[in-house]
Coordinates of C-alpha atoms in Angstrom, one line a residue:
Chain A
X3 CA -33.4 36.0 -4.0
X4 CA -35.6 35.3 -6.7
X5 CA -35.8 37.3 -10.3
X6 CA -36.6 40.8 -11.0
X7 CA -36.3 41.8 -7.1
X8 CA -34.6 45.3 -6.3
X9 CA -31.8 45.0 -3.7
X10 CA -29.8 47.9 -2.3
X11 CA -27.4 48.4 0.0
X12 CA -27.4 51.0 2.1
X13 CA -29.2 54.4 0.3
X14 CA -28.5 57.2 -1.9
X15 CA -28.9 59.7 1.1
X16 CA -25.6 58.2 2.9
X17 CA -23.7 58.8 -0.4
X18 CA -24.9 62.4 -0.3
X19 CA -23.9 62.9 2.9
X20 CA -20.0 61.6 2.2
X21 CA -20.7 58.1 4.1
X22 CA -18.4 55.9 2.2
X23 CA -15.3 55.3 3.9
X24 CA -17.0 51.4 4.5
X25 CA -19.5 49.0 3.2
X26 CA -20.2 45.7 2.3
X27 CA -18.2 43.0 0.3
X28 CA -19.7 42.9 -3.2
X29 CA -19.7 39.0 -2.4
X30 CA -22.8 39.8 -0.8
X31 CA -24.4 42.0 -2.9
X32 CA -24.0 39.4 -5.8
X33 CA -26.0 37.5 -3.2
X34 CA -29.1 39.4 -4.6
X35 CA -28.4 39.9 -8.2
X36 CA -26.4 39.9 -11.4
X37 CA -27.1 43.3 -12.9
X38 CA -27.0 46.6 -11.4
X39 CA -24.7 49.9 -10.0
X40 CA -23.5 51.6 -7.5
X41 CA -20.1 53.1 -5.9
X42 CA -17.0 51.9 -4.4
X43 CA -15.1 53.1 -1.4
X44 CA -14.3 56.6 -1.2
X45 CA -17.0 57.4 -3.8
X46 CA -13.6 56.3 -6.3
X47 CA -15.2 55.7 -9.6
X48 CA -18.7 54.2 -11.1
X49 CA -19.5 50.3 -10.3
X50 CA -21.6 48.2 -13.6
X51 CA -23.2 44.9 -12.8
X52 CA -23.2 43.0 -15.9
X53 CA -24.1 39.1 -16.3
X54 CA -22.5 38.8 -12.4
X55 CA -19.6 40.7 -13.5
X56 CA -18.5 43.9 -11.9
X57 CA -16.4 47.0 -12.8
X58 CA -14.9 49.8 -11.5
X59 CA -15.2 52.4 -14.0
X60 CA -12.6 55.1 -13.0
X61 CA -12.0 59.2 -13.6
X62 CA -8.5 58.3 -15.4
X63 CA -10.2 56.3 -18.1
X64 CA -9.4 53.1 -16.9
X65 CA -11.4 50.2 -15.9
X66 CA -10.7 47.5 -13.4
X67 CA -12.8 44.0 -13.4
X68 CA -13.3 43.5 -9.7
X69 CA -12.8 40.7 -7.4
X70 CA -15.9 40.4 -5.3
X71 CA -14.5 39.1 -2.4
X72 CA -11.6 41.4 -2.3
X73 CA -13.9 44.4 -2.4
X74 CA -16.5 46.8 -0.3
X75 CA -18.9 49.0 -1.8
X76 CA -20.8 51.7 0.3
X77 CA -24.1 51.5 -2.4
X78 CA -24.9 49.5 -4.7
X79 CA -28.6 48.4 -6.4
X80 CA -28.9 45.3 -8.1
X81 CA -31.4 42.3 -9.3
X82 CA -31.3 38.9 -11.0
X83 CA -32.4 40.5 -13.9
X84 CA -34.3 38.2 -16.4
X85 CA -36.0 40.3 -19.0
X86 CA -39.7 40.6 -19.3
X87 CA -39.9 42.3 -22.4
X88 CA -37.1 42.9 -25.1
X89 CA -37.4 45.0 -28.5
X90 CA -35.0 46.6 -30.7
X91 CA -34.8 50.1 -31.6
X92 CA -33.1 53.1 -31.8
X93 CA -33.1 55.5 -28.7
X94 CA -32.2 59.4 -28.9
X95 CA -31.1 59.6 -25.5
X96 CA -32.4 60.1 -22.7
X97 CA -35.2 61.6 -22.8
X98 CA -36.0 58.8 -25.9
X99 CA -35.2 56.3 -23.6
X100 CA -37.4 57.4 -21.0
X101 CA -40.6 57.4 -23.5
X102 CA -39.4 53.9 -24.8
X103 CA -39.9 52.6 -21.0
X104 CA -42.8 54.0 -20.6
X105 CA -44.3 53.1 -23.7
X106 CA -43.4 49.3 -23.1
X107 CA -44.8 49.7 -19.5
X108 CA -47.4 51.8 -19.0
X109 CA -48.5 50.8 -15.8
X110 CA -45.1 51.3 -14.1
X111 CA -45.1 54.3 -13.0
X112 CA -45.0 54.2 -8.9
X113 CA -42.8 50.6 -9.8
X114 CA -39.2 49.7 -10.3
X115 CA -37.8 48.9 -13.4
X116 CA -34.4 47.7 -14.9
X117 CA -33.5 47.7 -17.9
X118 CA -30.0 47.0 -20.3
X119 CA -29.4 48.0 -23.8
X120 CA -26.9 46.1 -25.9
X121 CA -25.3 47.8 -29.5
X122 CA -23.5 50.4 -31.1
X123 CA -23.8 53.9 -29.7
X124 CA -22.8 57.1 -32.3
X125 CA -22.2 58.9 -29.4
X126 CA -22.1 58.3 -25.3
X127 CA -21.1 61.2 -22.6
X128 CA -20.6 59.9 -19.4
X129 CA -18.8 61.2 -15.9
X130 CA -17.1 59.2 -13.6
X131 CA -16.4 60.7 -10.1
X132 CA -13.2 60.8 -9.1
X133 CA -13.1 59.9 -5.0
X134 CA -13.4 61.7 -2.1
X135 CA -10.4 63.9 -0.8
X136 CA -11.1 63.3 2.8
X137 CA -13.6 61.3 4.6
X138 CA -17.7 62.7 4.4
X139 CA -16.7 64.1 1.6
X140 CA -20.1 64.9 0.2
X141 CA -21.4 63.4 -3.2
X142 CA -22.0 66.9 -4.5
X143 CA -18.2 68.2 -3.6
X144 CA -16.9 65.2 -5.4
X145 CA -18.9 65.2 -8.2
X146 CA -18.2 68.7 -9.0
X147 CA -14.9 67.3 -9.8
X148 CA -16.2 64.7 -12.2
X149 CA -14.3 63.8 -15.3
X150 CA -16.6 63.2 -18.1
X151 CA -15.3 61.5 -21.4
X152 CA -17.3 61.0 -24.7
X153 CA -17.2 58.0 -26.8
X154 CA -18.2 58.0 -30.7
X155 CA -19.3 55.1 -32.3
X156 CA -18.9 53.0 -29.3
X157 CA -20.4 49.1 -28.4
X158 CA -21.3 48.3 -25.2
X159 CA -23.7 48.0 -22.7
X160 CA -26.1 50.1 -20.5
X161 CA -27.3 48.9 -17.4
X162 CA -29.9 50.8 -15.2
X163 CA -32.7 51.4 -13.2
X164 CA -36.1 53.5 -13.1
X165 CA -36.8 53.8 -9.7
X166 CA -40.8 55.6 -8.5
X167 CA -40.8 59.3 -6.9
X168 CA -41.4 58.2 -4.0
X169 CA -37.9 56.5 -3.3
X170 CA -36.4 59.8 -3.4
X171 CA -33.3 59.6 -1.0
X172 CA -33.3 55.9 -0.7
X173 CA -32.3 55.9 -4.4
X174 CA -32.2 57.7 -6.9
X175 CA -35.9 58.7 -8.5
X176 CA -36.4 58.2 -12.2
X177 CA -34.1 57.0 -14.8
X178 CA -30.6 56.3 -13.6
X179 CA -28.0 54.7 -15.8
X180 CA -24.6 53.2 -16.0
X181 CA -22.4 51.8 -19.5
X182 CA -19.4 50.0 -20.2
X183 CA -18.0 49.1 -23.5
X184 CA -17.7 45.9 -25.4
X185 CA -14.1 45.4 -24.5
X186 CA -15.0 46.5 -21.1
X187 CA -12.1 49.5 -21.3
X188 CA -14.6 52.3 -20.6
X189 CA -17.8 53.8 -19.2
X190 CA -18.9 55.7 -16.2
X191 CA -22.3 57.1 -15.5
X192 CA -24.3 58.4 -18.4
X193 CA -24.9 62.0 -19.1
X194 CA -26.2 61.2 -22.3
X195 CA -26.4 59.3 -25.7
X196 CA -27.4 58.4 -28.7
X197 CA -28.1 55.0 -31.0
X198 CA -26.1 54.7 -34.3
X199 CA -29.1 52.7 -35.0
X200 CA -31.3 49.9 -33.6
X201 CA -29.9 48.4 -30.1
X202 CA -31.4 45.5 -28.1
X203 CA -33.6 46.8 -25.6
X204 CA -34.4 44.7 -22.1
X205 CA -36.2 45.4 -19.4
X206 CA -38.6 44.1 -16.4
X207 CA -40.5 45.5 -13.9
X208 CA -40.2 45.0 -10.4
X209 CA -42.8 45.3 -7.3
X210 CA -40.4 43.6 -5.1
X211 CA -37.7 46.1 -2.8
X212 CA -35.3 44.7 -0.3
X213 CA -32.9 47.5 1.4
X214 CA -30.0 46.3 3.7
X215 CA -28.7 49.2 6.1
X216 CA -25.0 49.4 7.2
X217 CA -24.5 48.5 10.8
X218 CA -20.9 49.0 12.8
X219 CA -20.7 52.4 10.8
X220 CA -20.4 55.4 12.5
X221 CA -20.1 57.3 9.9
X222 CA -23.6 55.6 8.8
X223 CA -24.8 56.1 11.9
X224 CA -24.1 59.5 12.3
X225 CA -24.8 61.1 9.2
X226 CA -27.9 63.3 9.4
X227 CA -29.8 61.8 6.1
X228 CA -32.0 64.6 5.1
X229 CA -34.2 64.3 2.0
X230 CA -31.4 66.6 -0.7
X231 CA -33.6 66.1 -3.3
X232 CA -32.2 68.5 -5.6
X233 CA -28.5 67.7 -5.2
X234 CA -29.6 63.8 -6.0
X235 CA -31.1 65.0 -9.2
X236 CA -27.9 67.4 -9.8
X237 CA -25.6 64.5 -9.3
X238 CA -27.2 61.5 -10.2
X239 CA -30.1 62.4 -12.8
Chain K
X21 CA -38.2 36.0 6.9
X22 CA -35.8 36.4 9.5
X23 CA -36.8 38.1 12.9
X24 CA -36.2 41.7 13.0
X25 CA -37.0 42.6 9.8
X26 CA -39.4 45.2 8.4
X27 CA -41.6 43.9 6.0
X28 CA -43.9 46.8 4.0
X29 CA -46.8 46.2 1.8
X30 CA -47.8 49.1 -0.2
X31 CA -46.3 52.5 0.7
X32 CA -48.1 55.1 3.3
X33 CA -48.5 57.7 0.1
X34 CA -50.9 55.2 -1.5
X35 CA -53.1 55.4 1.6
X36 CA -52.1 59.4 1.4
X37 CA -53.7 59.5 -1.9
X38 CA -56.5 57.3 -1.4
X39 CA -55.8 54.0 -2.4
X40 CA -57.4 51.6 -0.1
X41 CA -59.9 49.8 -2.4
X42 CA -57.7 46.2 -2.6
X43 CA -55.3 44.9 -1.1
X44 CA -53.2 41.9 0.0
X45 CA -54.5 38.7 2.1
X46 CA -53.4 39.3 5.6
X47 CA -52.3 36.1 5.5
X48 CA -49.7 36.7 3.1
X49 CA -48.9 39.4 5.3
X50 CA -48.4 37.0 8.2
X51 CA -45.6 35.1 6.5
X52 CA -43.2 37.8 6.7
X53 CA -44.0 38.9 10.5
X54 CA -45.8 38.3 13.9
X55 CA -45.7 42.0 15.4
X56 CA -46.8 45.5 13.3
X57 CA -49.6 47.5 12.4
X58 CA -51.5 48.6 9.1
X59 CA -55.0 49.7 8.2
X60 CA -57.8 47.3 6.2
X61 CA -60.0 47.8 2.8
X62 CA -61.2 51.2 2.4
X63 CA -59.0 52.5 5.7
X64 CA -61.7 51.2 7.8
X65 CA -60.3 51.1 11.4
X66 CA -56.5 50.4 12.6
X67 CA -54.8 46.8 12.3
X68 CA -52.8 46.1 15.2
X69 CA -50.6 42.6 15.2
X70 CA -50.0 41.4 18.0
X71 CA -48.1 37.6 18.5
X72 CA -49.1 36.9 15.2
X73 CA -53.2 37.6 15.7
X74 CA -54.5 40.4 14.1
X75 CA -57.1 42.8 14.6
X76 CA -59.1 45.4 13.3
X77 CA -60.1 48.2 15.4
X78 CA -62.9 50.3 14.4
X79 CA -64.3 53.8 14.7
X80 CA -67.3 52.7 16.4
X81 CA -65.0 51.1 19.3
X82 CA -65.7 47.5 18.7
X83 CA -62.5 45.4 18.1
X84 CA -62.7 42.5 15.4
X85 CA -60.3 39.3 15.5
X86 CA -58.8 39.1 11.7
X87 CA -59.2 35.7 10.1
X88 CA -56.3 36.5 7.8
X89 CA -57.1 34.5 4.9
X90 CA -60.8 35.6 4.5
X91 CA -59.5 39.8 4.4
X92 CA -57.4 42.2 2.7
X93 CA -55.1 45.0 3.4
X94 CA -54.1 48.2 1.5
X95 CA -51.6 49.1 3.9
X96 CA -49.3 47.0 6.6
X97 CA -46.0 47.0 8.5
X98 CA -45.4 44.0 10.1
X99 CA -41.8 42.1 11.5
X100 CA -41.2 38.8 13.1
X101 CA -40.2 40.6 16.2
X102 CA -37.5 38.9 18.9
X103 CA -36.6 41.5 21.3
X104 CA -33.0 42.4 21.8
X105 CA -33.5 44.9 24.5
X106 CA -36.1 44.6 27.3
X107 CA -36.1 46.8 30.4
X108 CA -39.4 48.0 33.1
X109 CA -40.0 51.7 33.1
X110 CA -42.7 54.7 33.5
X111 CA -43.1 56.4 30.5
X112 CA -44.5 59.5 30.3
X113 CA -46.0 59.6 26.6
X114 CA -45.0 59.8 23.2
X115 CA -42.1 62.3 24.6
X116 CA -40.7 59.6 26.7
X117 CA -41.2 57.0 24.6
X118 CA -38.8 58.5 22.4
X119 CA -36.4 59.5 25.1
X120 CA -36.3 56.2 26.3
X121 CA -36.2 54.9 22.6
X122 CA -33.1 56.7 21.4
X123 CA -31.0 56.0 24.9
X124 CA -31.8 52.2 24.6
X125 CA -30.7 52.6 21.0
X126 CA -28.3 55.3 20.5
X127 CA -26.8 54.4 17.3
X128 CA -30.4 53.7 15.7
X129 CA -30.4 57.0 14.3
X130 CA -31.1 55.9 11.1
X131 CA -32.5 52.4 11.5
X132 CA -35.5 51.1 12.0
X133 CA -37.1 50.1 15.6
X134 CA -40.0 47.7 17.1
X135 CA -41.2 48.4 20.8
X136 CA -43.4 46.9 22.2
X137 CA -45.2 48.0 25.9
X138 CA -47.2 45.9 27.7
X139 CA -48.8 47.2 30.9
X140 CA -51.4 49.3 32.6
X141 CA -51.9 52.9 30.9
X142 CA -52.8 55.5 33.1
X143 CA -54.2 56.9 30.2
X144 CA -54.5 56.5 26.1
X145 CA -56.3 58.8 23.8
X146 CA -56.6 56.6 20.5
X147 CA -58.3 57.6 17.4
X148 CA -59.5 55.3 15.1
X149 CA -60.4 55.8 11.0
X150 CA -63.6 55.0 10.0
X151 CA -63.0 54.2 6.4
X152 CA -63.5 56.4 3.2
X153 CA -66.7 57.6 2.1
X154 CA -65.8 56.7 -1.5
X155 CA -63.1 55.3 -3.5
X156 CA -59.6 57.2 -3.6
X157 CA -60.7 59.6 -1.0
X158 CA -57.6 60.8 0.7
X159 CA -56.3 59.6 3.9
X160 CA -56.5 63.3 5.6
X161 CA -59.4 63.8 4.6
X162 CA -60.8 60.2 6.1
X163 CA -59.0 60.9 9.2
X164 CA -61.2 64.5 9.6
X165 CA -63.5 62.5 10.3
X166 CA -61.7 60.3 12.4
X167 CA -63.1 59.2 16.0
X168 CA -61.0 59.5 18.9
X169 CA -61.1 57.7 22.3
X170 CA -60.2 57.9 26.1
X171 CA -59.1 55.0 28.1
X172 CA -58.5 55.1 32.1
X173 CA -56.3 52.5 33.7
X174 CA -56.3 50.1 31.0
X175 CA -54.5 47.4 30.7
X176 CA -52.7 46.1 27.5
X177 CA -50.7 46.4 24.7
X178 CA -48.7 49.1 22.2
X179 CA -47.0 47.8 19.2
X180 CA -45.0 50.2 16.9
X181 CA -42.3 51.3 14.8
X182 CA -39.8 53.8 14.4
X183 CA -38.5 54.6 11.0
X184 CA -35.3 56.9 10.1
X185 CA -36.7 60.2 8.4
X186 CA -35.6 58.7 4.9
X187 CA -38.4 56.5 4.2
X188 CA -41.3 59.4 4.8
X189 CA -43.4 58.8 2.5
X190 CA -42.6 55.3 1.8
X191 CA -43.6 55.0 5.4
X192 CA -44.1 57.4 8.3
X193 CA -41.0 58.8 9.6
X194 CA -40.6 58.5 13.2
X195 CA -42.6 57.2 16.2
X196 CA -46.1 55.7 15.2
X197 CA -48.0 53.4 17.8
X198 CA -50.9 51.2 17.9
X199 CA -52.5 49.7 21.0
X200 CA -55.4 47.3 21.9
X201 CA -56.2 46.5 25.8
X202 CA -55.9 43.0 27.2
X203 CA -59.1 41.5 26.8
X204 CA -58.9 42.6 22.8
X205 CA -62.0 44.8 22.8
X206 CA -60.5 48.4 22.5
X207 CA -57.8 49.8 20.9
X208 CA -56.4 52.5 17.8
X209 CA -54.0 54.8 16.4
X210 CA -52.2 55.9 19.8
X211 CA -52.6 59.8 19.9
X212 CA -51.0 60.0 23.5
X213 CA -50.8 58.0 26.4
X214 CA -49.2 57.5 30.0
X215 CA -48.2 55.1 32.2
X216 CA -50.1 53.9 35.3
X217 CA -46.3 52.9 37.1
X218 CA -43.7 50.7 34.8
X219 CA -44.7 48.9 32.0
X220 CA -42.4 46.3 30.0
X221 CA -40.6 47.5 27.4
X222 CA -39.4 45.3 24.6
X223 CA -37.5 46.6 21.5
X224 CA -35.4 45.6 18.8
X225 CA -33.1 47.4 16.0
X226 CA -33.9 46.5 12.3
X227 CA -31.7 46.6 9.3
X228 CA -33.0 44.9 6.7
X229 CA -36.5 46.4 5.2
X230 CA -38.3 44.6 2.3
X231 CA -41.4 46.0 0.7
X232 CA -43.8 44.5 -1.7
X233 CA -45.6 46.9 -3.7
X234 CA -49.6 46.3 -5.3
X235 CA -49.8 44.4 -8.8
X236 CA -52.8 44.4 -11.0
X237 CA -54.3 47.5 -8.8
X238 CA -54.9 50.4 -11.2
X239 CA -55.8 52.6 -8.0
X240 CA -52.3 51.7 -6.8
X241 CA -50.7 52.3 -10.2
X242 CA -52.6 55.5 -11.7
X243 CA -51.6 57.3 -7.6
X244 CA -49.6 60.8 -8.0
X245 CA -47.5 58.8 -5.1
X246 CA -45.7 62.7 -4.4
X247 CA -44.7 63.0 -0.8
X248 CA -47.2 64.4 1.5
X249 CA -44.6 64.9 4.4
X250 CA -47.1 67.4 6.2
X251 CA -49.6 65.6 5.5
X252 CA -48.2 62.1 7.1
X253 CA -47.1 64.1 10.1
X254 CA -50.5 65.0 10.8
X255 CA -52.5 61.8 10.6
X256 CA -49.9 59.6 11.5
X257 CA -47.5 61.2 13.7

């Protein structure tokens, strides 16, 4: 696949709906790009893509560097990310973060964008969700057992995506982010953050979207994927 | 691309809200499928594609064969179609269709489908947009004005899709049918239809979906893209 495409497998709906007991090797996914996130099975933990690289952030603290081969995941996004525009800055969270994209692409708004941060952050809140207790477990139910940890002072990386309105169940709509530290020891999903001062700042835009569906997957197949547009934002915004 | 799989340029909320003024060359659009449907600049009639030929059909019931790399379109589905499924039925309108639809596939649920019909049609009410009056007018409010027609014991052609209720907006949800008779000179946006006795019926389940969204098209990129779920139901359902 070439540069700056969005791939997905499967969609953020499923997850919502507990469908995670199966999935695709992340072999595959790594297929279609080099940076991203997404889930593993059972919902157990936050997944980075970082330079090809892939970790399992999970709800004890710990991270694991996965093997691809030896590995499913039951949603995942990723691209080949090669950076269109890069700055430095400093970012007050989210909602900074958020004006920074759409300052540097103002013409973006019903596209997809990635983007990855690099330096020191004086603070970073995340959550990592902690697996599902039974099968169909919904996203909701297990993230309302989500362990969140805060890091001061902390380098690493963010890695995320902007994704437009109107993808709303398929992924996640509007700013969706993931971070690991330098040493690659923590991270999860981000709650929020803040810059202890300038970071690097990366990003592209991307008018290309290629989705995969599960197949063999009853539980894929038999989910009722309604539109929960409110418990996406709950869980994942 | 691959047989059975959906390719999408633009999304069916950009023709919601209007944007129909550019496009991409139908002969771009070729490359990624053989079988599908779309409309053309300024939502002026219904694209059906049909083995690879495309045509326009307009409101005033005359039927244009598309040279694809003289014209444009806002707005198409298209897939490289290979049947996996092919059976000889009656079908008794959109109703059946689906019945028939969801038994030959019945773990398509939340996949996408191609079908096409080729046979003699008792009857088929089409209707057929005549294009906007002026830039960014909506799609409901072109299709007010839309013209509808009555064929008797016709002979030809349905191509369509289903798509899983997650992509509304991105694309219509559920059933949505085109059709254009055998000698190519009539044709639309079916609005119902029956069988004159059986009919082939040729279908095929689709996994992978790739969409390629408008660059350098301010209409496309200034859009409020916000689903308009009623609003797709009723000019496209």
């Amino acid at each position: 696949m070439a540069s700056n495409e969005v791939f997905q497998y499967s969609i953020i709906s499923a997850l919502m709906d507990g469908v995670a007991s199966h999935g695709t090797p992340i072999a595959r996914v790594l297929k279609h790009g080099d940076h991203g996130l997404g889930t593993f099975h059972n919902m157990e933990g936050e997944m980075i893509v970082l330079d090809g690289e892939v970790y399992q952030m999970k709800a004890d603290g710990s991270t694991i560097h996965i093997k691809p081969d030896e590995t499913v995941t039951p949603f995942a996004t990723v691209t080949f990310f090669r950076p269109t525009v890069t700055t430095r800055g400093t970012v007050t969270g989210k909602a900074g973060l958020k004006d920074l994209l759409t300052g540097l692409f103002p013409k973006a708004r019903n596209h997809f964008l990635i983007v990855r941060m690099d330096g020191v952050f004086k603070t970073i809140k995340v959550r990592t969700a902690g697996g599902q207790c039974r099968p169909r477990e919904s996203m909701v139910d297990v993230c309302s057992r989500q362990t969140t940890h805060t890091f001061e002072e902390v380098k690493g990386t963010i890695v995320g995506f902007r994704c437009p309105e109107y993808v709303m169940g398929v992924n996640v709509a509007g700013d969706h982010f993931h971070f690991i530290s330098e040493d690659r020891q923590r991270g999860g999903h981000i709650l929020s953050f803040e810059t202890a001062g300038d970071v690097d700042i990366a990003a592209a835009q991307m008018v290309k979207f290629h989705m995969e569906l599960p197949t063999e997957d009853d539980e894929f197949n038999e989910a009722e994927l309604k539109l929960q547009a409110q418990g996406i934002k709950a869980v994942e915004g």
